[in-house]
mmCIF file with all atom_site columns, C-alpha atoms and ligand atoms in Angstrom:
data_model
loop_
_atom_site.group_PDB
_atom_site.id
_atom_site.type_symbol
_atom_site.label_atom_id
_atom_site.label_alt_id
_atom_site.label_comp_id
_atom_site.label_asym_id
_atom_site.label_entity_id
_atom_site.label_seq_id
_atom_site.pdbx_PDB_ins_code
_atom_site.Cartn_x
_atom_site.Cartn_y
_atom_site.Cartn_z
_atom_site.occupancy
_atom_site.B_iso_or_equiv
_atom_site.pdbx_formal_charge
_atom_site.auth_seq_id
_atom_site.auth_comp_id
_atom_site.auth_asym_id
_atom_site.auth_atom_id
_atom_site.pdbx_PDB_model_num
ATOM   1   C  CA  . MET A 1 1   ? -20.878 -2.659  -4.740  1.00 41.00 ? 792  MET A CA  1
ATOM   2   C  CA  . GLN A 1 2   ? -17.796 -0.428  -4.613  1.00 50.00 ? 793  GLN A CA  1
ATOM   3   C  CA  . GLN A 1 3   ? -19.727 2.026   -2.482  1.00 56.00 ? 794  GLN A CA  1
ATOM   4   C  CA  . ARG A 1 4   ? -20.818 -0.655  -0.047  1.00 61.00 ? 795  ARG A CA  1
ATOM   5   C  CA  . ALA A 1 5   ? -17.349 -2.004  0.336   1.00 62.00 ? 796  ALA A CA  1
ATOM   6   C  CA  . SER A 1 6   ? -16.100 1.475   1.193   1.00 77.00 ? 797  SER A CA  1
ATOM   7   C  CA  . THR A 1 7   ? -18.785 1.926   3.838   1.00 85.00 ? 798  THR A CA  1
ATOM   8   C  CA  . ASP A 1 8   ? -17.799 -1.369  5.412   1.00 88.00 ? 799  ASP A CA  1
ATOM   9   C  CA  . HIS A 1 9   ? -14.162 -0.345  5.310   1.00 88.00 ? 800  HIS A CA  1
ATOM   10  C  CA  . LEU A 1 10  ? -14.946 2.944   6.997   1.00 90.00 ? 801  LEU A CA  1
ATOM   11  C  CA  . LYS A 1 11  ? -16.926 1.192   9.691   1.00 92.00 ? 802  LYS A CA  1
ATOM   12  C  CA  . ALA A 1 12  ? -14.068 -1.192  10.321  1.00 90.00 ? 803  ALA A CA  1
ATOM   13  C  CA  . PHE A 1 13  ? -11.710 1.788   10.382  1.00 93.00 ? 804  PHE A CA  1
ATOM   14  C  CA  . ALA A 1 14  ? -13.734 3.626   13.021  1.00 94.00 ? 805  ALA A CA  1
ATOM   15  C  CA  . GLU A 1 15  ? -14.047 0.496   15.096  1.00 94.00 ? 806  GLU A CA  1
ATOM   16  C  CA  . LYS A 1 16  ? -10.361 -0.261  14.997  1.00 93.00 ? 807  LYS A CA  1
ATOM   17  C  CA  . CYS A 1 17  ? -9.509  3.309   15.978  1.00 94.00 ? 808  CYS A CA  1
ATOM   18  C  CA  . ARG A 1 18  ? -11.894 3.095   18.896  1.00 93.00 ? 809  ARG A CA  1
ATOM   19  C  CA  . ARG A 1 19  ? -10.395 -0.162  20.056  1.00 94.00 ? 810  ARG A CA  1
ATOM   20  C  CA  . LYS A 1 20  ? -6.890  1.279   19.833  1.00 93.00 ? 811  LYS A CA  1
ATOM   21  C  CA  . LYS A 1 21  ? -8.007  4.518   21.476  1.00 93.00 ? 812  LYS A CA  1
ATOM   22  C  CA  . LEU A 1 22  ? -7.157  6.579   18.450  1.00 94.00 ? 813  LEU A CA  1
ATOM   23  C  CA  . ARG A 1 23  ? -9.484  9.510   17.967  1.00 95.00 ? 814  ARG A CA  1
ATOM   24  C  CA  . VAL A 1 24  ? -11.402 9.467   14.678  1.00 95.00 ? 815  VAL A CA  1
ATOM   25  C  CA  . THR A 1 25  ? -10.733 12.976  13.428  1.00 95.00 ? 816  THR A CA  1
ATOM   26  C  CA  . PRO A 1 26  ? -11.946 14.337  10.077  1.00 94.00 ? 817  PRO A CA  1
ATOM   27  C  CA  . GLN A 1 27  ? -8.320  14.417  8.904   1.00 95.00 ? 818  GLN A CA  1
ATOM   28  C  CA  . ARG A 1 28  ? -7.698  10.807  9.811   1.00 96.00 ? 819  ARG A CA  1
ATOM   29  C  CA  . THR A 1 29  ? -10.918 9.726   8.157   1.00 95.00 ? 820  THR A CA  1
ATOM   30  C  CA  . GLU A 1 30  ? -9.989  11.651  5.039   1.00 95.00 ? 821  GLU A CA  1
ATOM   31  C  CA  . ILE A 1 31  ? -6.555  10.052  4.911   1.00 96.00 ? 822  ILE A CA  1
ATOM   32  C  CA  . PHE A 1 32  ? -8.118  6.629   5.236   1.00 95.00 ? 823  PHE A CA  1
ATOM   33  C  CA  . LYS A 1 33  ? -10.624 7.443   2.492   1.00 94.00 ? 824  LYS A CA  1
ATOM   34  C  CA  . ILE A 1 34  ? -7.791  8.483   0.204   1.00 94.00 ? 825  ILE A CA  1
ATOM   35  C  CA  . LEU A 1 35  ? -6.082  5.166   0.821   1.00 93.00 ? 826  LEU A CA  1
ATOM   36  C  CA  . LEU A 1 36  ? -9.321  3.447   -0.140  1.00 90.00 ? 827  LEU A CA  1
ATOM   37  C  CA  . LYS A 1 37  ? -9.579  5.486   -3.289  1.00 89.00 ? 828  LYS A CA  1
ATOM   38  C  CA  . LEU A 1 38  ? -5.984  5.297   -4.468  1.00 87.00 ? 829  LEU A CA  1
ATOM   39  C  CA  . GLN A 1 39  ? -5.389  1.645   -5.066  1.00 80.00 ? 830  GLN A CA  1
ATOM   40  C  CA  . THR A 1 40  ? -1.820  2.253   -6.125  1.00 83.00 ? 831  THR A CA  1
ATOM   41  C  CA  . HIS A 1 41  ? -0.045  1.823   -2.778  1.00 91.00 ? 832  HIS A CA  1
ATOM   42  C  CA  . PRO A 1 42  ? 0.644   5.525   -2.437  1.00 92.00 ? 833  PRO A CA  1
ATOM   43  C  CA  . SER A 1 43  ? 3.621   7.047   -0.656  1.00 93.00 ? 834  SER A CA  1
ATOM   44  C  CA  . ALA A 1 44  ? 3.072   9.558   2.144   1.00 95.00 ? 835  ALA A CA  1
ATOM   45  C  CA  . GLU A 1 45  ? 3.800   12.261  -0.417  1.00 94.00 ? 836  GLU A CA  1
ATOM   46  C  CA  . GLY A 1 46  ? 1.085   10.902  -2.713  1.00 94.00 ? 837  GLY A CA  1
ATOM   47  C  CA  . VAL A 1 47  ? -1.481  10.878  0.093   1.00 96.00 ? 838  VAL A CA  1
ATOM   48  C  CA  . TYR A 1 48  ? -0.389  14.336  1.211   1.00 97.00 ? 839  TYR A CA  1
ATOM   49  C  CA  . ARG A 1 49  ? -0.939  15.798  -2.248  1.00 96.00 ? 840  ARG A CA  1
ATOM   50  C  CA  . VAL A 1 50  ? -4.560  14.633  -2.232  1.00 96.00 ? 841  VAL A CA  1
ATOM   51  C  CA  . VAL A 1 51  ? -5.431  15.383  1.376   1.00 96.00 ? 842  VAL A CA  1
ATOM   52  C  CA  . LYS A 1 52  ? -4.097  18.930  0.990   1.00 96.00 ? 843  LYS A CA  1
ATOM   53  C  CA  . THR A 1 53  ? -6.855  19.731  -1.470  1.00 96.00 ? 844  THR A CA  1
ATOM   54  C  CA  . ARG A 1 54  ? -9.400  19.222  1.322   1.00 95.00 ? 845  ARG A CA  1
ATOM   55  C  CA  . PHE A 1 55  ? -7.327  20.285  4.319   1.00 96.00 ? 846  PHE A CA  1
ATOM   56  C  CA  . PRO A 1 56  ? -5.004  22.982  2.989   1.00 96.00 ? 847  PRO A CA  1
ATOM   57  C  CA  . ASN A 1 57  ? -3.416  23.533  6.403   1.00 95.00 ? 848  ASN A CA  1
ATOM   58  C  CA  . ILE A 1 58  ? -2.420  19.960  7.052   1.00 96.00 ? 849  ILE A CA  1
ATOM   59  C  CA  . SER A 1 59  ? 1.330   19.396  7.116   1.00 97.00 ? 850  SER A CA  1
ATOM   60  C  CA  . PHE A 1 60  ? 3.234   16.634  5.391   1.00 97.00 ? 851  PHE A CA  1
ATOM   61  C  CA  . ASP A 1 61  ? 4.504   15.577  8.778   1.00 96.00 ? 852  ASP A CA  1
ATOM   62  C  CA  . THR A 1 62  ? 0.982   15.040  10.103  1.00 96.00 ? 853  THR A CA  1
ATOM   63  C  CA  . VAL A 1 63  ? 0.057   12.940  7.099   1.00 97.00 ? 854  VAL A CA  1
ATOM   64  C  CA  . ASN A 1 64  ? 3.229   10.909  7.396   1.00 96.00 ? 855  ASN A CA  1
ATOM   65  C  CA  . ARG A 1 65  ? 2.730   10.352  11.123  1.00 96.00 ? 856  ARG A CA  1
ATOM   66  C  CA  . THR A 1 66  ? -0.898  9.398   10.624  1.00 96.00 ? 857  THR A CA  1
ATOM   67  C  CA  . LEU A 1 67  ? 0.077   6.783   8.054   1.00 95.00 ? 858  LEU A CA  1
ATOM   68  C  CA  . LEU A 1 68  ? 2.705   5.362   10.380  1.00 94.00 ? 859  LEU A CA  1
ATOM   69  C  CA  . THR A 1 69  ? 0.147   5.260   13.199  1.00 95.00 ? 860  THR A CA  1
ATOM   70  C  CA  . PHE A 1 70  ? -2.291  3.438   10.916  1.00 95.00 ? 861  PHE A CA  1
ATOM   71  C  CA  . ALA A 1 71  ? 0.449   0.947   10.190  1.00 93.00 ? 862  ALA A CA  1
ATOM   72  C  CA  . GLU A 1 72  ? 1.235   0.575   13.879  1.00 92.00 ? 863  GLU A CA  1
ATOM   73  C  CA  . ILE A 1 73  ? -2.311  -0.318  14.834  1.00 92.00 ? 864  ILE A CA  1
ATOM   74  C  CA  . GLY A 1 74  ? -2.568  -2.730  11.927  1.00 90.00 ? 865  GLY A CA  1
ATOM   75  C  CA  . LEU A 1 75  ? -4.897  -0.786  9.681   1.00 92.00 ? 866  LEU A CA  1
ATOM   76  C  CA  . ILE A 1 76  ? -2.493  -0.752  6.778   1.00 92.00 ? 867  ILE A CA  1
ATOM   77  C  CA  . ASP A 1 77  ? 0.759   -2.318  5.787   1.00 90.00 ? 868  ASP A CA  1
ATOM   78  C  CA  . VAL A 1 78  ? 4.046   -0.684  4.931   1.00 90.00 ? 869  VAL A CA  1
ATOM   79  C  CA  . VAL A 1 79  ? 5.487   -2.128  1.761   1.00 87.00 ? 870  VAL A CA  1
ATOM   80  C  CA  . GLU A 1 80  ? 8.785   -1.873  0.045   1.00 74.00 ? 871  GLU A CA  1
ATOM   81  C  CA  . GLY A 1 81  ? 9.358   1.345   -1.830  1.00 71.00 ? 872  GLY A CA  1
ATOM   82  C  CA  . TYR A 1 82  ? 11.878  -0.301  -4.158  1.00 71.00 ? 873  TYR A CA  1
ATOM   83  C  CA  . GLY A 1 83  ? 14.307  2.580   -3.899  1.00 74.00 ? 874  GLY A CA  1
ATOM   84  C  CA  . ASP A 1 84  ? 11.529  5.125   -3.467  1.00 76.00 ? 875  ASP A CA  1
ATOM   85  C  CA  . PRO A 1 85  ? 10.036  6.346   -0.209  1.00 84.00 ? 876  PRO A CA  1
ATOM   86  C  CA  . ARG A 1 86  ? 8.026   3.761   1.699   1.00 90.00 ? 877  ARG A CA  1
ATOM   87  C  CA  . ARG A 1 87  ? 4.598   2.964   0.354   1.00 92.00 ? 878  ARG A CA  1
ATOM   88  C  CA  . PHE A 1 88  ? 1.401   2.059   2.142   1.00 92.00 ? 879  PHE A CA  1
ATOM   89  C  CA  . ASP A 1 89  ? -0.886  -0.852  1.446   1.00 93.00 ? 880  ASP A CA  1
ATOM   90  C  CA  . LEU A 1 90  ? -4.477  -1.029  2.545   1.00 89.00 ? 881  LEU A CA  1
ATOM   91  C  CA  . ASN A 1 91  ? -4.812  -4.626  1.573   1.00 88.00 ? 882  ASN A CA  1
ATOM   92  C  CA  . LEU A 1 92  ? -3.916  -6.784  4.549   1.00 86.00 ? 883  LEU A CA  1
ATOM   93  C  CA  . GLU A 1 93  ? -4.774  -10.050 2.874   1.00 88.00 ? 884  GLU A CA  1
ATOM   94  C  CA  . HIS A 1 94  ? -1.866  -12.182 1.788   1.00 90.00 ? 885  HIS A CA  1
ATOM   95  C  CA  . HIS A 1 95  ? -0.946  -11.101 -1.713  1.00 94.00 ? 886  HIS A CA  1
ATOM   96  C  CA  . HIS A 1 96  ? 1.856   -10.364 -4.124  1.00 94.00 ? 887  HIS A CA  1
ATOM   97  C  CA  . HIS A 1 97  ? 2.933   -7.304  -6.043  1.00 94.00 ? 888  HIS A CA  1
ATOM   98  C  CA  . PHE A 1 98  ? 3.705   -6.167  -9.526  1.00 93.00 ? 889  PHE A CA  1
ATOM   99  C  CA  . TYR A 1 99  ? 5.890   -3.085  -9.559  1.00 91.00 ? 890  TYR A CA  1
ATOM   100 C  CA  . CYS A 1 100 ? 6.020   -0.904  -12.656 1.00 91.00 ? 891  CYS A CA  1
ATOM   101 C  CA  . MET A 1 101 ? 9.518   0.488   -13.105 1.00 87.00 ? 892  MET A CA  1
ATOM   102 C  CA  . ASN A 1 102 ? 8.232   3.377   -15.143 1.00 90.00 ? 893  ASN A CA  1
ATOM   103 C  CA  . CYS A 1 103 ? 5.157   4.821   -13.389 1.00 90.00 ? 894  CYS A CA  1
ATOM   104 C  CA  . ARG A 1 104 ? 5.991   3.117   -10.047 1.00 88.00 ? 895  ARG A CA  1
ATOM   105 C  CA  . LYS A 1 105 ? 2.483   1.832   -9.633  1.00 89.00 ? 896  LYS A CA  1
ATOM   106 C  CA  . ILE A 1 106 ? 2.255   -1.241  -7.412  1.00 91.00 ? 897  ILE A CA  1
ATOM   107 C  CA  . THR A 1 107 ? -0.533  -3.606  -8.377  1.00 92.00 ? 898  THR A CA  1
ATOM   108 C  CA  . ASP A 1 108 ? -1.846  -6.331  -6.091  1.00 93.00 ? 899  ASP A CA  1
ATOM   109 C  CA  . LEU A 1 109 ? -1.620  -9.861  -7.413  1.00 95.00 ? 900  LEU A CA  1
ATOM   110 C  CA  . PHE A 1 110 ? -3.521  -12.806 -6.053  1.00 95.00 ? 901  PHE A CA  1
ATOM   111 C  CA  . CYS A 1 111 ? -1.932  -16.015 -7.216  1.00 94.00 ? 902  CYS A CA  1
ATOM   112 C  CA  . GLU A 1 112 ? -2.220  -19.436 -5.712  1.00 94.00 ? 903  GLU A CA  1
ATOM   113 C  CA  . ALA A 1 113 ? 0.969   -20.681 -7.345  1.00 93.00 ? 904  ALA A CA  1
ATOM   114 C  CA  . PHE A 1 114 ? 2.909   -17.886 -5.628  1.00 93.00 ? 905  PHE A CA  1
ATOM   115 C  CA  . ASP A 1 115 ? 1.169   -18.579 -2.311  1.00 93.00 ? 906  ASP A CA  1
ATOM   116 C  CA  . GLN A 1 116 ? 2.349   -22.147 -2.495  1.00 91.00 ? 907  GLN A CA  1
ATOM   117 C  CA  . LEU A 1 117 ? 5.997   -21.404 -3.220  1.00 89.00 ? 908  LEU A CA  1
ATOM   118 C  CA  . ALA A 1 118 ? 7.999   -23.387 -0.703  1.00 90.00 ? 909  ALA A CA  1
ATOM   119 C  CA  . VAL A 1 119 ? 10.778  -21.734 1.227   1.00 91.00 ? 910  VAL A CA  1
ATOM   120 C  CA  . PRO A 1 120 ? 13.982  -23.738 0.615   1.00 91.00 ? 911  PRO A CA  1
ATOM   121 C  CA  . LYS A 1 121 ? 15.324  -25.567 3.640   1.00 92.00 ? 912  LYS A CA  1
ATOM   122 C  CA  . ASP A 1 122 ? 18.623  -23.686 3.886   1.00 93.00 ? 913  ASP A CA  1
ATOM   123 C  CA  . ILE A 1 123 ? 16.793  -20.384 3.943   1.00 91.00 ? 914  ILE A CA  1
ATOM   124 C  CA  . LYS A 1 124 ? 14.446  -21.657 6.618   1.00 90.00 ? 915  LYS A CA  1
ATOM   125 C  CA  . GLU A 1 125 ? 17.454  -22.634 8.699   1.00 93.00 ? 916  GLU A CA  1
ATOM   126 C  CA  . ARG A 1 126 ? 19.004  -19.212 8.432   1.00 94.00 ? 917  ARG A CA  1
ATOM   127 C  CA  . PHE A 1 127 ? 15.935  -17.059 8.882   1.00 93.00 ? 918  PHE A CA  1
ATOM   128 C  CA  . THR A 1 128 ? 12.589  -17.108 10.590  1.00 93.00 ? 919  THR A CA  1
ATOM   129 C  CA  . VAL A 1 129 ? 10.275  -16.506 7.688   1.00 89.00 ? 920  VAL A CA  1
ATOM   130 C  CA  . THR A 1 130 ? 7.005   -14.918 8.720   1.00 86.00 ? 921  THR A CA  1
ATOM   131 C  CA  . ASN A 1 131 ? 5.738   -13.748 5.387   1.00 84.00 ? 922  ASN A CA  1
ATOM   132 C  CA  . LYS A 1 132 ? 6.302   -14.496 1.736   1.00 88.00 ? 923  LYS A CA  1
ATOM   133 C  CA  . ARG A 1 133 ? 5.600   -12.019 -1.001  1.00 90.00 ? 924  ARG A CA  1
ATOM   134 C  CA  . VAL A 1 134 ? 6.504   -12.390 -4.633  1.00 91.00 ? 925  VAL A CA  1
ATOM   135 C  CA  . VAL A 1 135 ? 7.397   -9.093  -6.260  1.00 91.00 ? 926  VAL A CA  1
ATOM   136 C  CA  . LEU A 1 136 ? 7.441   -8.918  -10.014 1.00 92.00 ? 927  LEU A CA  1
ATOM   137 C  CA  . ARG A 1 137 ? 8.998   -5.942  -11.720 1.00 89.00 ? 928  ARG A CA  1
ATOM   138 C  CA  . GLY A 1 138 ? 8.563   -4.689  -15.193 1.00 91.00 ? 929  GLY A CA  1
ATOM   139 C  CA  . PHE A 1 139 ? 6.242   -2.414  -17.067 1.00 93.00 ? 930  PHE A CA  1
ATOM   140 C  CA  . CYS A 1 140 ? 2.504   -2.173  -16.569 1.00 93.00 ? 931  CYS A CA  1
ATOM   141 C  CA  . ASP A 1 141 ? -0.065  -2.162  -19.365 1.00 91.00 ? 932  ASP A CA  1
ATOM   142 C  CA  . ASN A 1 142 ? 0.135   1.578   -19.750 1.00 91.00 ? 933  ASN A CA  1
ATOM   143 C  CA  . CYS A 1 143 ? 3.881   1.789   -19.821 1.00 93.00 ? 934  CYS A CA  1
ATOM   144 C  CA  . GLY A 1 144 ? 4.785   -1.465  -21.529 1.00 83.00 ? 935  GLY A CA  1
ATOM   145 C  CA  . SER A 1 145 ? 3.501   -0.697  -24.976 1.00 69.00 ? 936  SER A CA  1
ATOM   146 C  CA  . ASN A 1 146 ? 5.691   2.382   -25.268 1.00 67.00 ? 937  ASN A CA  1
ATOM   147 C  CA  . ARG A 1 147 ? 8.756   0.360   -24.541 1.00 63.00 ? 938  ARG A CA  1
ATOM   148 C  CA  . VAL A 1 148 ? 8.543   -2.612  -26.845 1.00 58.00 ? 939  VAL A CA  1
ATOM   149 C  CA  . GLY A 1 149 ? 11.607  -2.672  -29.072 1.00 52.00 ? 940  GLY A CA  1
ATOM   150 C  CA  . ASP A 1 150 ? 12.747  0.541   -27.498 1.00 51.00 ? 941  ASP A CA  1
ATOM   151 C  CA  . ASN A 1 151 ? 16.025  0.469   -25.596 1.00 50.00 ? 942  ASN A CA  1
ATOM   152 C  CA  . SER A 1 152 ? 15.594  -2.995  -24.193 1.00 47.00 ? 943  SER A CA  1
ATOM   153 C  CA  . LYS A 1 153 ? 18.239  -4.364  -26.534 1.00 44.00 ? 944  LYS A CA  1
ATOM   154 C  CA  . GLN A 1 154 ? 20.871  -1.758  -25.913 1.00 44.00 ? 945  GLN A CA  1
ATOM   155 C  CA  . SER A 1 155 ? 22.482  -3.076  -22.743 1.00 39.00 ? 946  SER A CA  1
HETATM 156 ZN ZN1 . LIG B 2 .   ? 3.459   1.801   -15.460 1.00 56.92 ? 1495 LIG B ZN1 1
HETATM 157 ZN ZN1 . LIG B 2 .   ? -0.524  -4.689  -2.032  1.00 56.92 ? 1496 LIG B ZN1 1
#
C-alpha cells in the first residue's frame, strides 16, 4: 500500500512539474522522494543532509531553491518553523500540527473538532482568514516519557 501511494505521488509530481514547465531532473525527483519518505516536515537542511548521500555535489542552495520552487508551484506547503528554519510539508490536505519542543518533529493531526473551530467575529473583522491550523506544542511519545516529573515543576 505504502509503495503504491508513493508511485501515485511520483506520478502526480511529474505531471505537476510538466504542467508548470519545471524540468523533472533526477535531483528534483530525489528531493521529492525524500519529502515522501521523511514524514517529519523536514527543514531544507534536513532534506539536504539526505540528498547529499546520493548527490554528493549538490549544494545546500540548490536544495533550498528546489524546495521553494516546489512550494511556489503548489507541490508542498511551507509551514511555521516555530523559531527554527522554515519547514516543508508534503501534505496539502487541511490538517493540524503537533510540534515536539524537544526533537522538533512536527506530526500531522486530523481532527474534526479542530476543523470546526469557529473564528471569532472580532478576528474576522480585523483579518481575512484564509486558513486555520491548530498547532499543539509539547513533547511527543518518544520525548515525553523522559520528562515526566523532571523540571516541569521548577518554573
Ligand atoms: Zn519529540
Ligand atoms: Zn503537516
